[in-house]
XYZ file of C-alpha atoms in Angstrom:
314
model
C -15.276 26.322 6.536
C -16.988 29.104 7.891
C -19.681 28.177 6.293
C -21.297 25.859 8.134
C -23.274 24.123 4.521
C -19.976 23.719 3.120
C -17.752 20.461 2.657
C -14.985 21.946 0.576
C -12.001 21.224 3.000
C -13.736 17.846 3.716
C -13.579 17.144 0.102
C -10.652 18.022 -0.606
C -9.258 15.490 2.196
C -11.205 12.699 0.205
C -10.238 13.606 -3.284
C -5.915 13.457 -1.540
C -7.536 9.955 -0.535
C -9.131 8.983 -3.292
C -5.336 10.006 -5.240
C -3.686 8.010 -3.118
C -5.604 5.046 -3.535
C -5.211 5.605 -7.839
C -1.357 5.557 -7.131
C -1.499 2.389 -4.877
C -3.445 0.967 -7.593
C -0.791 1.774 -10.505
C 1.911 1.038 -8.450
C 0.506 -2.623 -7.902
C -0.255 -3.056 -11.658
C 3.429 -1.695 -12.241
C 4.684 -4.749 -10.118
C 2.252 -7.062 -11.755
C 3.271 -5.939 -14.931
C 7.122 -6.309 -14.177
C 6.145 -9.543 -12.762
C 5.250 -10.684 -16.170
C 7.573 -9.500 -17.736
C 10.442 -11.258 -15.670
C 8.292 -14.814 -15.876
C 8.240 -14.479 -19.751
C 12.022 -13.470 -19.610
C 12.912 -16.555 -17.564
C 10.756 -19.128 -19.754
C 12.100 -17.856 -22.839
C 15.841 -18.428 -20.988
C 15.041 -21.621 -20.107
C 14.278 -22.699 -23.665
C 17.578 -21.002 -25.066
C 19.355 -23.073 -22.063
C 17.949 -26.394 -23.509
C 19.118 -25.691 -27.498
C 22.685 -27.428 -28.460
C 25.402 -25.483 -27.728
C 28.543 -27.446 -28.243
C 27.399 -31.082 -28.702
C 30.595 -31.701 -30.472
C 32.503 -29.901 -28.342
C 34.825 -32.208 -25.904
C 36.866 -32.298 -22.949
C 37.730 -28.434 -21.017
C 35.805 -26.842 -23.629
C 32.596 -28.934 -23.737
C 32.304 -28.848 -19.581
C 32.256 -25.004 -19.655
C 30.216 -25.241 -22.187
C 27.950 -27.700 -19.986
C 28.069 -25.178 -17.412
C 27.639 -22.509 -19.213
C 23.801 -24.113 -20.212
C 23.137 -25.085 -16.926
C 24.052 -21.682 -15.128
C 21.557 -20.351 -17.488
C 19.043 -22.250 -16.908
C 19.637 -21.164 -13.099
C 18.825 -17.521 -13.924
C 16.390 -18.836 -15.735
C 14.868 -20.068 -12.696
C 16.526 -17.001 -10.238
C 14.442 -14.939 -13.046
C 11.090 -17.446 -12.288
C 11.064 -17.003 -8.801
C 11.791 -13.008 -8.717
C 8.728 -12.673 -10.794
C 6.704 -14.637 -8.294
C 8.211 -13.055 -5.950
C 7.246 -9.083 -7.411
C 3.764 -10.981 -7.713
C 3.581 -11.336 -3.603
C 4.373 -7.848 -2.960
C 1.483 -6.577 -5.440
C -0.492 -8.799 -4.018
C 0.269 -7.366 -0.493
C -0.081 -3.813 -1.629
C -3.528 -5.097 -2.803
C -4.611 -5.952 0.667
C -3.492 -3.160 1.889
C -5.442 -1.012 -0.604
C -8.914 -2.692 0.266
C -8.411 -2.729 3.226
C -7.809 1.265 3.854
C -10.567 1.163 1.011
C -12.966 -0.810 3.515
C -12.181 1.366 6.233
C -12.521 4.541 5.042
C -15.866 3.313 3.479
C -17.566 2.951 6.933
C -16.127 6.562 7.884
C -17.140 8.249 4.922
C -20.781 6.941 5.354
C -21.482 8.578 8.076
C -19.277 11.514 7.556
C -22.361 11.541 4.335
C -24.783 10.498 6.976
C -23.693 13.986 9.311
C -23.615 16.036 6.367
C -27.230 15.406 4.915
C -28.510 16.349 8.344
C -26.819 19.131 9.201
C -27.533 20.231 5.670
C -31.447 19.572 6.076
C -31.245 20.461 9.699
C -29.996 23.811 8.858
C -32.309 24.781 6.116
C -35.109 23.517 8.251
C -33.651 25.979 10.911
C -33.475 28.831 8.318
C -37.169 28.200 7.256
C -38.357 28.379 10.750
C -36.315 31.492 10.824
C -37.964 32.911 7.569
C -41.110 32.227 9.088
C -40.828 33.619 12.896
C -39.349 37.392 11.186
C -42.555 37.327 9.023
C -44.935 36.084 12.012
C -43.011 38.829 14.369
C -43.941 41.418 11.873
C -47.741 40.304 11.215
C -47.770 40.622 15.348
C -46.557 43.635 14.855
C -48.555 45.331 12.432
C -51.730 43.965 14.379
C -50.601 45.739 17.408
C -50.370 48.625 15.663
C -53.891 48.223 13.784
C -55.043 48.001 17.308
C -53.139 50.937 18.441
C -54.525 52.888 15.336
C -58.279 51.986 16.089
C -57.917 52.684 20.304
C -60.017 55.945 19.864
C -62.534 54.191 17.416
C -65.969 53.349 18.639
C -66.394 50.192 16.302
C -66.505 48.174 18.969
C -66.652 45.143 16.785
C -64.065 45.991 15.061
C -61.671 46.738 18.009
C -62.172 43.388 19.154
C -61.927 41.923 15.707
C -58.212 44.199 15.665
C -57.837 42.726 19.184
C -57.946 39.276 18.586
C -56.329 39.490 15.002
C -53.393 40.520 17.131
C -53.742 38.052 20.087
C -53.513 35.114 17.111
C -50.682 37.251 15.490
C -48.736 36.636 19.069
C -49.352 33.482 19.770
C -48.444 32.887 16.167
C -44.865 35.038 16.330
C -44.338 32.742 19.994
C -44.943 29.665 18.176
C -42.485 30.876 15.604
C -40.031 31.686 17.962
C -40.326 28.156 19.892
C -40.016 26.254 16.954
C -36.732 28.588 15.658
C -35.005 27.943 19.124
C -35.775 24.766 19.027
C -34.384 24.039 15.448
C -31.795 26.536 16.469
C -30.668 23.898 19.049
C -30.778 20.713 17.326
C -28.594 22.448 14.558
C -26.450 23.414 17.553
C -26.513 19.876 18.266
C -26.081 18.273 15.256
C -23.090 20.582 14.233
C -21.097 19.567 17.565
C -21.411 16.044 16.711
C -20.598 16.470 13.102
C -17.734 18.535 14.520
C -16.532 16.232 16.811
C -16.490 13.342 14.168
C -15.229 15.145 11.519
C -12.365 15.553 13.891
C -11.811 11.778 14.542
C -12.615 11.144 10.284
C -9.494 13.813 9.480
C -7.238 11.946 12.082
C -8.376 8.668 11.075
C -7.485 9.661 7.014
C -4.359 10.892 8.336
C -3.301 8.218 9.898
C -4.543 6.116 6.653
C -2.128 8.515 4.600
C 0.891 7.977 6.622
C 0.416 3.801 6.550
C 0.026 4.192 2.971
C 2.981 6.627 2.185
C 4.788 4.380 4.500
C 3.569 1.003 2.868
C 4.535 2.018 -0.977
C 8.074 3.489 0.175
C 8.697 0.175 2.258
C 7.249 -2.267 -1.235
C 9.360 -0.128 -3.503
C 12.124 -0.281 -1.638
C 11.510 -3.984 -1.081
C 10.964 -3.633 -5.358
C 14.281 -2.348 -5.534
C 15.981 -4.931 -3.317
C 14.247 -7.608 -4.855
C 16.080 -6.546 -8.550
C 19.453 -5.699 -6.854
C 19.574 -9.186 -5.515
C 18.709 -10.770 -8.518
C 22.073 -8.946 -9.916
C 23.727 -10.438 -7.616
C 22.157 -13.922 -7.605
C 22.808 -13.573 -11.188
C 26.543 -12.284 -11.167
C 27.137 -15.389 -9.241
C 25.355 -17.959 -11.300
C 27.549 -16.641 -14.609
C 30.779 -16.842 -12.140
C 30.400 -20.482 -12.257
C 31.175 -19.925 -15.847
C 33.388 -18.404 -15.644
C 35.558 -20.417 -12.807
C 34.962 -23.130 -15.583
C 36.039 -21.102 -18.780
C 39.287 -20.585 -16.398
C 39.474 -24.309 -16.562
C 39.272 -24.534 -19.910
C 42.972 -25.352 -21.338
C 43.055 -24.998 -25.241
C 46.437 -27.085 -25.682
C 45.108 -29.949 -23.111
C 41.535 -30.236 -25.147
C 43.891 -30.862 -29.139
C 46.348 -33.158 -26.522
C 42.914 -34.732 -26.164
C 41.010 -35.258 -29.045
C 44.504 -36.275 -30.806
C 45.031 -38.769 -28.056
C 41.746 -39.643 -28.858
C 41.092 -39.880 -32.538
C 44.828 -40.891 -33.518
C 45.273 -42.863 -36.499
C 49.091 -44.046 -36.577
C 52.237 -41.904 -35.575
C 53.975 -42.796 -38.811
C 52.979 -41.630 -43.051
C 51.890 -44.421 -45.239
C 54.718 -46.168 -47.002
C 55.328 -44.232 -50.915
C 53.004 -46.494 -53.756
C 55.497 -48.029 -55.718
C 55.246 -49.027 -59.244
C 55.629 -52.611 -60.263
C 55.861 -53.802 -63.863
C 53.117 -55.675 -65.082
C 55.549 -57.846 -67.670
C 58.525 -58.198 -65.540
C 56.851 -59.376 -62.253
C 58.948 -56.997 -60.649
C 59.033 -54.829 -58.484
C 60.938 -51.121 -59.555
C 63.898 -49.971 -57.487
C 62.908 -46.967 -57.301
C 60.708 -44.989 -55.916
C 57.503 -43.062 -57.305
C 57.685 -40.163 -58.771
C 58.208 -37.041 -55.970
C 55.075 -35.804 -57.611
C 52.404 -38.819 -56.958
C 54.258 -38.718 -52.944
C 51.278 -37.209 -50.410
C 52.802 -33.934 -48.989
C 52.315 -34.131 -45.194
C 49.546 -31.891 -44.212
C 50.229 -29.151 -41.486
C 48.758 -26.683 -39.776
C 48.323 -23.319 -41.302
C 49.378 -21.036 -37.848
C 49.468 -21.454 -34.627
C 46.781 -22.182 -32.213
C 45.259 -18.982 -30.184
C 47.119 -20.227 -27.007
C 48.857 -17.551 -25.279
C 51.918 -19.532 -25.193
C 52.359 -19.275 -28.377
C 52.940 -23.410 -28.128
C 53.506 -25.107 -31.737
C 54.438 -28.732 -30.645
C 52.932 -29.585 -33.871
C 50.331 -31.879 -32.287
C 47.562 -31.126 -34.776
C 48.837 -33.024 -38.187
C 46.468 -36.023 -39.115
C 48.246 -38.373 -41.806
């Protein structure tokens, strides 16, 4: 800025850096919150994988359901690992933010000191300039008084005016010396401030570049973690699909029949026995009393439409 005491440019840079620091904190908080969500989801999913699911099933379908529960548990564990990875990335961002804060704090303190010195010295210089200007006017006025009274016969008055003019001259010279001295000091402070200001701006720019790169990379890593989680989940779910491909409906039915079969023949008809004759009736029981065969109402959900009729219990 053209105004030596103005810090508007410096203040704009500091505001930009503070906004960047705030962005880092916002991204950090976002990742921590996402990690908490992933952790809660993982724990809920782990609890779900422990619930009973197909406990009474058997054979190939039971194996598929067991794989289904196992892979659900693995998915939950992978989400738990994802939450931990996210927290580690958030920790890196926190450390990066704190490191930049400490580095910038030292430079800001040094620049604040220089700004105060510059402002104080400028005020002091301007004050000595005012004094110098006033002393010069006093000297001129004293010289004019001497010149106006040159022809007077009052010797004492002439001497008094002359003494006053000499004193005013000395005061003006002293004020001039102080003024020049303060201008020189202000020049040195200005040069030092300008040099440090350039160095500070270069360091601030370097921090801004590092911050933008770091944020870009950490968000990129975050997205890679999420993408990898999708791949991992799909791989785990693929194991369930492979298991389901091995699930044979007809084999499970046959397995159940072979495991639980009671007989391959129906029970014989119950005959009528006459208590008084002690002889068996040569006739069979009325047809209405004979138990009908119980057959399956419809075909199994088998794409081959195989209806061998094995699911018949007597």
